[in-house]
Amino acid sequence: PRQRLLLEVTWEALENAGISPPSLKESPTGIFVGIAASDYLQRMAPSHQTETKDLYSGTGNDSSFSAGRLAYVLGTQGPALAVNTACSSSLVAAHLACQSLRNGECKQALVAGVSLMMTPEATVYLCQLGALSPNGRCATFDAYADGYVRGEGGGVVVLKRLSQALTDGDNVLALIRGSALNHDGPSSGLTVPNGSAQRSLIQSALRNANLSPESVGYIETHGT
């Protein structure tokens, strides 16, 4: 199901960008997919029931095949990889795509994120972890905050170096001025953010983008 959704939204993204999918064949187009969890695999028969397995059990569920499937269908020959860093998977995929574009590894990049909820196991586990809000509502930065709420869906963006996009006459919707990547390291819990590490990351991203904090007009934060 995730691969089908990725194929659908990728096609729509290319249409929106004015790019003919057949034109990407043998092109240095990068595929970067943020993808985590494996709900559909859990819905399949237990691993010891080998008679229910077929070749699609692997190609349909292993995360790497999600990126590989897009590259295979479109015929692209740039980097193709799946990224799993939990909640930040698609953001890290975008960060890696920008690096790949700057390094000349690809001429354009498709950056995707996909998540579907198809089994109750993940919800049960997250409830036991205390990560989900019991009342089903987020209360970010509020004293009543008691967890986050899960969502599902998929999205794809088409990225190019700005100079290339202008040369190609593309309709530029947004510009990624900079990005940065780190890990929180030690904190009060495995899933709990580390304030100082988060602050250092934001400062690195601003330096990378050559922007001052005062110029930022909108902030989107991590679910926890």
PDB file of C-alpha atoms in Angstrom:
ATOM      1  CA  PRO A   1       0.000   0.000   0.000  1.00  0.00           C
ATOM      2  CA  ARG A   2       2.802   2.466   0.729  1.00  0.00           C
ATOM      3  CA  GLN A   3       4.430   1.803  -2.627  1.00  0.00           C
ATOM      4  CA  ARG A   4       1.128   2.345  -4.439  1.00  0.00           C
ATOM      5  CA  LEU A   5       0.627   5.640  -2.611  1.00  0.00           C
ATOM      6  CA  LEU A   6       4.190   6.735  -3.404  1.00  0.00           C
ATOM      7  CA  LEU A   7       3.729   5.935  -7.096  1.00  0.00           C
ATOM      8  CA  GLU A   8       0.495   7.928  -7.185  1.00  0.00           C
ATOM      9  CA  VAL A   9       1.736  11.063  -5.456  1.00  0.00           C
ATOM     10  CA  THR A  10       5.058  10.967  -7.319  1.00  0.00           C
ATOM     11  CA  TRP A  11       3.200  11.025 -10.617  1.00  0.00           C
ATOM     12  CA  GLU A  12       1.078  13.946  -9.379  1.00  0.00           C
ATOM     13  CA  ALA A  13       4.181  15.829  -8.220  1.00  0.00           C
ATOM     14  CA  LEU A  14       5.815  15.421 -11.633  1.00  0.00           C
ATOM     15  CA  GLU A  15       2.637  16.627 -13.330  1.00  0.00           C
ATOM     16  CA  ASN A  16       2.555  19.644 -11.019  1.00  0.00           C
ATOM     17  CA  ALA A  17       6.201  20.370 -11.888  1.00  0.00           C
ATOM     18  CA  GLY A  18       5.510  20.113 -15.609  1.00  0.00           C
ATOM     19  CA  ILE A  19       7.837  17.139 -15.984  1.00  0.00           C
ATOM     20  CA  SER A  20       6.935  14.258 -18.285  1.00  0.00           C
ATOM     21  CA  PRO A  21       7.685  11.008 -16.384  1.00  0.00           C
ATOM     22  CA  PRO A  22       9.051   9.255 -19.514  1.00  0.00           C
ATOM     23  CA  SER A  23      11.609  12.063 -19.861  1.00  0.00           C
ATOM     24  CA  LEU A  24      13.293  10.901 -16.637  1.00  0.00           C
ATOM     25  CA  LYS A  25      14.422   7.578 -18.133  1.00  0.00           C
ATOM     26  CA  GLU A  26      18.188   7.118 -17.651  1.00  0.00           C
ATOM     27  CA  SER A  27      18.415  10.615 -16.146  1.00  0.00           C
ATOM     28  CA  PRO A  28      20.520  11.496 -13.076  1.00  0.00           C
ATOM     29  CA  THR A  29      17.395  11.980 -10.962  1.00  0.00           C
ATOM     30  CA  GLY A  30      17.710  11.182  -7.260  1.00  0.00           C
ATOM     31  CA  ILE A  31      15.042   9.355  -5.234  1.00  0.00           C
ATOM     32  CA  PHE A  32      14.994  10.032  -1.484  1.00  0.00           C
ATOM     33  CA  VAL A  33      12.163   8.410   0.490  1.00  0.00           C
ATOM     34  CA  GLY A  34      11.478   8.972   4.175  1.00  0.00           C
ATOM     35  CA  ILE A  35       9.754   5.852   5.434  1.00  0.00           C
ATOM     36  CA  ALA A  36       9.437   4.146   8.809  1.00  0.00           C
ATOM     37  CA  ALA A  37       7.548   1.286  10.463  1.00  0.00           C
ATOM     38  CA  SER A  38       6.268  -1.832   8.703  1.00  0.00           C
ATOM     39  CA  ASP A  39       2.563  -2.127   9.478  1.00  0.00           C
ATOM     40  CA  TYR A  40       1.658  -4.065   6.355  1.00  0.00           C
ATOM     41  CA  LEU A  41       4.323  -6.684   7.028  1.00  0.00           C
ATOM     42  CA  GLN A  42       2.748  -7.296  10.440  1.00  0.00           C
ATOM     43  CA  ARG A  43      -0.589  -7.971   8.782  1.00  0.00           C
ATOM     44  CA  MET A  44       0.868 -10.803   6.771  1.00  0.00           C
ATOM     45  CA  ALA A  45       1.040 -14.382   8.022  1.00  0.00           C
ATOM     46  CA  PRO A  46       3.546 -15.255  10.779  1.00  0.00           C
ATOM     47  CA  SER A  47       7.067 -15.779   9.519  1.00  0.00           C
ATOM     48  CA  HIS A  48       6.962 -19.539  10.134  1.00  0.00           C
ATOM     49  CA  GLN A  49       4.107 -19.959   7.629  1.00  0.00           C
ATOM     50  CA  THR A  50       6.380 -20.019   4.626  1.00  0.00           C
ATOM     51  CA  GLU A  51       3.691 -21.360   2.309  1.00  0.00           C
ATOM     52  CA  THR A  52       1.974 -17.956   2.331  1.00  0.00           C
ATOM     53  CA  LYS A  53       5.118 -16.116   1.246  1.00  0.00           C
ATOM     54  CA  ASP A  54       5.912 -15.048  -2.279  1.00  0.00           C
ATOM     55  CA  LEU A  55       8.408 -12.733  -3.969  1.00  0.00           C
ATOM     56  CA  TYR A  56       6.227  -9.707  -3.201  1.00  0.00           C
ATOM     57  CA  SER A  57       6.555 -10.343   0.531  1.00  0.00           C
ATOM     58  CA  GLY A  58      10.044  -8.872   0.322  1.00  0.00           C
ATOM     59  CA  THR A  59       9.752  -6.353  -2.500  1.00  0.00           C
ATOM     60  CA  GLY A  60       6.475  -5.054  -1.119  1.00  0.00           C
ATOM     61  CA  ASN A  61       7.604  -4.523   2.450  1.00  0.00           C
ATOM     62  CA  ASP A  62      11.330  -3.819   2.700  1.00  0.00           C
ATOM     63  CA  SER A  63      11.780  -0.043   2.890  1.00  0.00           C
ATOM     64  CA  SER A  64      14.585   0.046   0.348  1.00  0.00           C
ATOM     65  CA  PHE A  65      12.233  -1.245  -2.340  1.00  0.00           C
ATOM     66  CA  SER A  66      10.006   1.806  -1.959  1.00  0.00           C
ATOM     67  CA  ALA A  67      12.773   4.002  -3.362  1.00  0.00           C
ATOM     68  CA  GLY A  68      13.859   1.288  -5.762  1.00  0.00           C
ATOM     69  CA  ARG A  69      10.345   0.890  -7.128  1.00  0.00           C
ATOM     70  CA  LEU A  70      10.126   4.585  -8.007  1.00  0.00           C
ATOM     71  CA  ALA A  71      13.524   4.488  -9.698  1.00  0.00           C
ATOM     72  CA  TYR A  72      12.563   1.307 -11.548  1.00  0.00           C
ATOM     73  CA  VAL A  73       9.224   2.621 -12.818  1.00  0.00           C
ATOM     74  CA  LEU A  74      10.640   6.001 -13.858  1.00  0.00           C
ATOM     75  CA  GLY A  75      13.915   4.558 -15.127  1.00  0.00           C
ATOM     76  CA  THR A  76      16.049   7.020 -13.163  1.00  0.00           C
ATOM     77  CA  GLN A  77      19.742   6.379 -12.582  1.00  0.00           C
ATOM     78  CA  GLY A  78      20.582   8.799  -9.782  1.00  0.00           C
ATOM     79  CA  PRO A  79      20.836   7.933  -6.081  1.00  0.00           C
ATOM     80  CA  ALA A  80      17.847   5.953  -4.771  1.00  0.00           C
ATOM     81  CA  LEU A  81      17.558   5.374  -1.055  1.00  0.00           C
ATOM     82  CA  ALA A  82      15.126   5.023   1.820  1.00  0.00           C
ATOM     83  CA  VAL A  83      15.651   6.878   5.101  1.00  0.00           C
ATOM     84  CA  ASN A  84      14.286   5.764   8.463  1.00  0.00           C
ATOM     85  CA  THR A  85      14.917   8.180  11.316  1.00  0.00           C
ATOM     86  CA  ALA A  86      11.414   7.770  12.776  1.00  0.00           C
ATOM     87  CA  CYS A  87       9.464  11.052  12.875  1.00  0.00           C
ATOM     88  CA  SER A  88      12.168  12.991  11.020  1.00  0.00           C
ATOM     89  CA  SER A  89      12.557  10.548   8.113  1.00  0.00           C
ATOM     90  CA  SER A  90      11.240  12.774   5.323  1.00  0.00           C
ATOM     91  CA  LEU A  91      13.083  15.846   6.634  1.00  0.00           C
ATOM     92  CA  VAL A  92      16.349  13.929   6.674  1.00  0.00           C
ATOM     93  CA  ALA A  93      15.554  12.681   3.157  1.00  0.00           C
ATOM     94  CA  ALA A  94      15.196  16.312   2.048  1.00  0.00           C
ATOM     95  CA  HIS A  95      18.483  17.218   3.745  1.00  0.00           C
ATOM     96  CA  LEU A  96      20.303  14.388   1.941  1.00  0.00           C
ATOM     97  CA  ALA A  97      18.681  15.333  -1.371  1.00  0.00           C
ATOM     98  CA  CYS A  98      19.939  18.916  -1.045  1.00  0.00           C
ATOM     99  CA  GLN A  99      23.443  17.652  -0.360  1.00  0.00           C
ATOM    100  CA  SER A 100      23.254  15.332  -3.363  1.00  0.00           C
ATOM    101  CA  LEU A 101      22.137  18.194  -5.610  1.00  0.00           C
ATOM    102  CA  ARG A 102      24.937  20.451  -4.367  1.00  0.00           C
ATOM    103  CA  ASN A 103      27.494  17.694  -4.884  1.00  0.00           C
ATOM    104  CA  GLY A 104      26.334  17.109  -8.447  1.00  0.00           C
ATOM    105  CA  GLU A 105      25.251  13.527  -7.799  1.00  0.00           C
ATOM    106  CA  CYS A 106      21.888  14.257  -9.373  1.00  0.00           C
ATOM    107  CA  LYS A 107      20.358  16.927 -11.603  1.00  0.00           C
ATOM    108  CA  GLN A 108      16.979  16.850  -9.843  1.00  0.00           C
ATOM    109  CA  ALA A 109      15.561  14.945  -6.899  1.00  0.00           C
ATOM    110  CA  LEU A 110      12.250  13.499  -5.811  1.00  0.00           C
ATOM    111  CA  VAL A 111      11.856  13.675  -2.041  1.00  0.00           C
ATOM    112  CA  ALA A 112       9.044  11.669  -0.522  1.00  0.00           C
ATOM    113  CA  GLY A 113       7.533  10.803   2.823  1.00  0.00           C
ATOM    114  CA  VAL A 114       4.914   8.117   3.394  1.00  0.00           C
ATOM    115  CA  SER A 115       3.215   6.592   6.423  1.00  0.00           C
ATOM    116  CA  LEU A 116       0.130   4.412   6.723  1.00  0.00           C
ATOM    117  CA  MET A 117      -1.522   2.965   9.830  1.00  0.00           C
ATOM    118  CA  MET A 118      -2.693  -0.557   9.031  1.00  0.00           C
ATOM    119  CA  THR A 119      -2.373  -2.472  12.284  1.00  0.00           C
ATOM    120  CA  PRO A 120      -3.190  -1.748  15.937  1.00  0.00           C
ATOM    121  CA  GLU A 121       0.188  -2.960  17.200  1.00  0.00           C
ATOM    122  CA  ALA A 122       1.981   0.369  16.728  1.00  0.00           C
ATOM    123  CA  THR A 123      -0.782   2.274  18.505  1.00  0.00           C
ATOM    124  CA  VAL A 124      -0.704  -0.194  21.412  1.00  0.00           C
ATOM    125  CA  TYR A 125       3.064   0.118  21.674  1.00  0.00           C
ATOM    126  CA  LEU A 126       2.957   3.925  21.584  1.00  0.00           C
ATOM    127  CA  CYS A 127       0.240   3.961  24.240  1.00  0.00           C
ATOM    128  CA  GLN A 128       2.405   1.779  26.459  1.00  0.00           C
ATOM    129  CA  LEU A 129       5.273   4.181  25.797  1.00  0.00           C
ATOM    130  CA  GLY A 130       3.091   7.091  26.887  1.00  0.00           C
ATOM    131  CA  ALA A 131       3.656   8.914  23.611  1.00  0.00           C
ATOM    132  CA  LEU A 132       0.045   9.290  22.444  1.00  0.00           C
ATOM    133  CA  SER A 133      -2.471  11.771  23.814  1.00  0.00           C
ATOM    134  CA  PRO A 134      -5.256   9.887  25.649  1.00  0.00           C
ATOM    135  CA  ASN A 135      -7.845  12.449  24.515  1.00  0.00           C
ATOM    136  CA  GLY A 136      -6.704  12.372  20.887  1.00  0.00           C
ATOM    137  CA  ARG A 137      -5.649  16.032  20.704  1.00  0.00           C
ATOM    138  CA  CYS A 138      -2.287  17.798  20.545  1.00  0.00           C
ATOM    139  CA  ALA A 139      -1.658  20.643  22.994  1.00  0.00           C
ATOM    140  CA  THR A 140       1.783  21.788  21.882  1.00  0.00           C
ATOM    141  CA  PHE A 141       3.594  24.151  24.310  1.00  0.00           C
ATOM    142  CA  ASP A 142       0.602  23.930  26.665  1.00  0.00           C
ATOM    143  CA  ALA A 143       0.534  22.795  30.284  1.00  0.00           C
ATOM    144  CA  TYR A 144      -2.180  20.301  29.283  1.00  0.00           C
ATOM    145  CA  ALA A 145       0.029  18.599  26.684  1.00  0.00           C
ATOM    146  CA  ASP A 146      -0.125  14.849  27.251  1.00  0.00           C
ATOM    147  CA  GLY A 147       1.140  13.325  24.001  1.00  0.00           C
ATOM    148  CA  TYR A 148       0.772  13.565  20.252  1.00  0.00           C
ATOM    149  CA  VAL A 149      -1.681  12.253  17.667  1.00  0.00           C
ATOM    150  CA  ARG A 150      -0.658  10.000  14.785  1.00  0.00           C
ATOM    151  CA  GLY A 151      -1.448  10.751  11.163  1.00  0.00           C
ATOM    152  CA  GLU A 152      -0.965   9.062   7.827  1.00  0.00           C
ATOM    153  CA  GLY A 153      -0.480   9.985   4.204  1.00  0.00           C
ATOM    154  CA  GLY A 154       2.188  10.624   1.612  1.00  0.00           C
ATOM    155  CA  GLY A 155       3.820  13.577  -0.083  1.00  0.00           C
ATOM    156  CA  VAL A 156       6.427  14.225  -2.758  1.00  0.00           C
ATOM    157  CA  VAL A 157       8.363  17.349  -3.751  1.00  0.00           C
ATOM    158  CA  VAL A 158      10.538  17.892  -6.811  1.00  0.00           C
ATOM    159  CA  LEU A 159      13.842  19.601  -6.023  1.00  0.00           C
ATOM    160  CA  LYS A 160      16.434  21.223  -8.284  1.00  0.00           C
ATOM    161  CA  ARG A 161      19.285  23.622  -7.782  1.00  0.00           C
ATOM    162  CA  LEU A 162      17.809  27.110  -8.111  1.00  0.00           C
ATOM    163  CA  SER A 163      20.040  27.943 -11.070  1.00  0.00           C
ATOM    164  CA  GLN A 164      18.849  24.805 -12.877  1.00  0.00           C
ATOM    165  CA  ALA A 165      15.192  25.516 -12.113  1.00  0.00           C
ATOM    166  CA  LEU A 166      15.497  29.051 -13.496  1.00  0.00           C
ATOM    167  CA  THR A 167      17.297  27.772 -16.585  1.00  0.00           C
ATOM    168  CA  ASP A 168      14.536  25.216 -17.157  1.00  0.00           C
ATOM    169  CA  GLY A 169      11.847  27.861 -16.697  1.00  0.00           C
ATOM    170  CA  ASP A 170      10.270  26.011 -13.789  1.00  0.00           C
ATOM    171  CA  ASN A 171       7.607  27.462 -11.534  1.00  0.00           C
ATOM    172  CA  VAL A 172       9.595  27.787  -8.299  1.00  0.00           C
ATOM    173  CA  LEU A 173       7.258  27.332  -5.344  1.00  0.00           C
ATOM    174  CA  ALA A 174       9.796  27.532  -2.520  1.00  0.00           C
ATOM    175  CA  LEU A 175      13.501  27.753  -1.789  1.00  0.00           C
ATOM    176  CA  ILE A 176      15.324  25.612   0.766  1.00  0.00           C
ATOM    177  CA  ARG A 177      17.940  28.035   2.042  1.00  0.00           C
ATOM    178  CA  GLY A 178      19.653  25.650   4.415  1.00  0.00           C
ATOM    179  CA  SER A 179      19.364  22.567   6.579  1.00  0.00           C
ATOM    180  CA  ALA A 180      21.272  20.800   9.307  1.00  0.00           C
ATOM    181  CA  LEU A 181      21.330  17.379  10.903  1.00  0.00           C
ATOM    182  CA  ASN A 182      22.213  16.040  14.347  1.00  0.00           C
ATOM    183  CA  HIS A 183      21.048  13.696  17.107  1.00  0.00           C
ATOM    184  CA  ASP A 184      19.948  14.739  20.570  1.00  0.00           C
ATOM    185  CA  GLY A 185      22.253  12.304  22.311  1.00  0.00           C
ATOM    186  CA  PRO A 186      21.513  11.828  26.041  1.00  0.00           C
ATOM    187  CA  SER A 187      18.267  13.213  27.466  1.00  0.00           C
ATOM    188  CA  SER A 188      15.723  12.221  30.101  1.00  0.00           C
ATOM    189  CA  GLY A 189      14.426   9.421  27.845  1.00  0.00           C
ATOM    190  CA  LEU A 190      14.988   7.702  24.513  1.00  0.00           C
ATOM    191  CA  THR A 191      12.198   9.666  22.794  1.00  0.00           C
ATOM    192  CA  VAL A 192      12.596  12.923  24.743  1.00  0.00           C
ATOM    193  CA  PRO A 193      14.230  15.904  22.956  1.00  0.00           C
ATOM    194  CA  ASN A 194      17.434  17.427  24.308  1.00  0.00           C
ATOM    195  CA  GLY A 195      17.000  21.207  24.484  1.00  0.00           C
ATOM    196  CA  SER A 196      20.655  22.139  24.065  1.00  0.00           C
ATOM    197  CA  ALA A 197      21.128  19.783  21.116  1.00  0.00           C
ATOM    198  CA  GLN A 198      17.987  21.125  19.461  1.00  0.00           C
ATOM    199  CA  ARG A 199      19.229  24.679  19.966  1.00  0.00           C
ATOM    200  CA  SER A 200      22.608  23.838  18.419  1.00  0.00           C
ATOM    201  CA  LEU A 201      20.880  22.266  15.419  1.00  0.00           C
ATOM    202  CA  ILE A 202      18.697  25.325  14.826  1.00  0.00           C
ATOM    203  CA  GLN A 203      21.764  27.560  15.034  1.00  0.00           C
ATOM    204  CA  SER A 204      23.581  25.342  12.524  1.00  0.00           C
ATOM    205  CA  ALA A 205      20.650  25.485  10.106  1.00  0.00           C
ATOM    206  CA  LEU A 206      20.508  29.277  10.355  1.00  0.00           C
ATOM    207  CA  ARG A 207      24.242  29.554   9.715  1.00  0.00           C
ATOM    208  CA  ASN A 208      23.930  27.184   6.770  1.00  0.00           C
ATOM    209  CA  ALA A 209      21.129  29.334   5.351  1.00  0.00           C
ATOM    210  CA  ASN A 210      22.903  32.605   6.167  1.00  0.00           C
ATOM    211  CA  LEU A 211      19.798  33.826   7.988  1.00  0.00           C
ATOM    212  CA  SER A 212      19.229  35.595  11.284  1.00  0.00           C
ATOM    213  CA  PRO A 213      16.735  34.187  13.801  1.00  0.00           C
ATOM    214  CA  GLU A 214      14.695  37.404  13.531  1.00  0.00           C
ATOM    215  CA  SER A 215      14.004  36.697   9.856  1.00  0.00           C
ATOM    216  CA  VAL A 216      12.118  33.475  10.643  1.00  0.00           C
ATOM    217  CA  GLY A 217       8.364  33.987  10.543  1.00  0.00           C
ATOM    218  CA  TYR A 218       7.008  30.451  10.982  1.00  0.00           C
ATOM    219  CA  ILE A 219       8.139  27.474  13.052  1.00  0.00           C
ATOM    220  CA  GLU A 220       6.968  23.867  12.823  1.00  0.00           C
ATOM    221  CA  THR A 221       8.062  21.595  15.632  1.00  0.00           C
ATOM    222  CA  HIS A 222       8.551  17.901  16.347  1.00  0.00           C
ATOM    223  CA  GLY A 223       5.530  16.025  17.671  1.00  0.00           C
ATOM    224  CA  THR A 224       6.930  15.286  21.125  1.00  0.00           C
TER     225      THR A 224
END
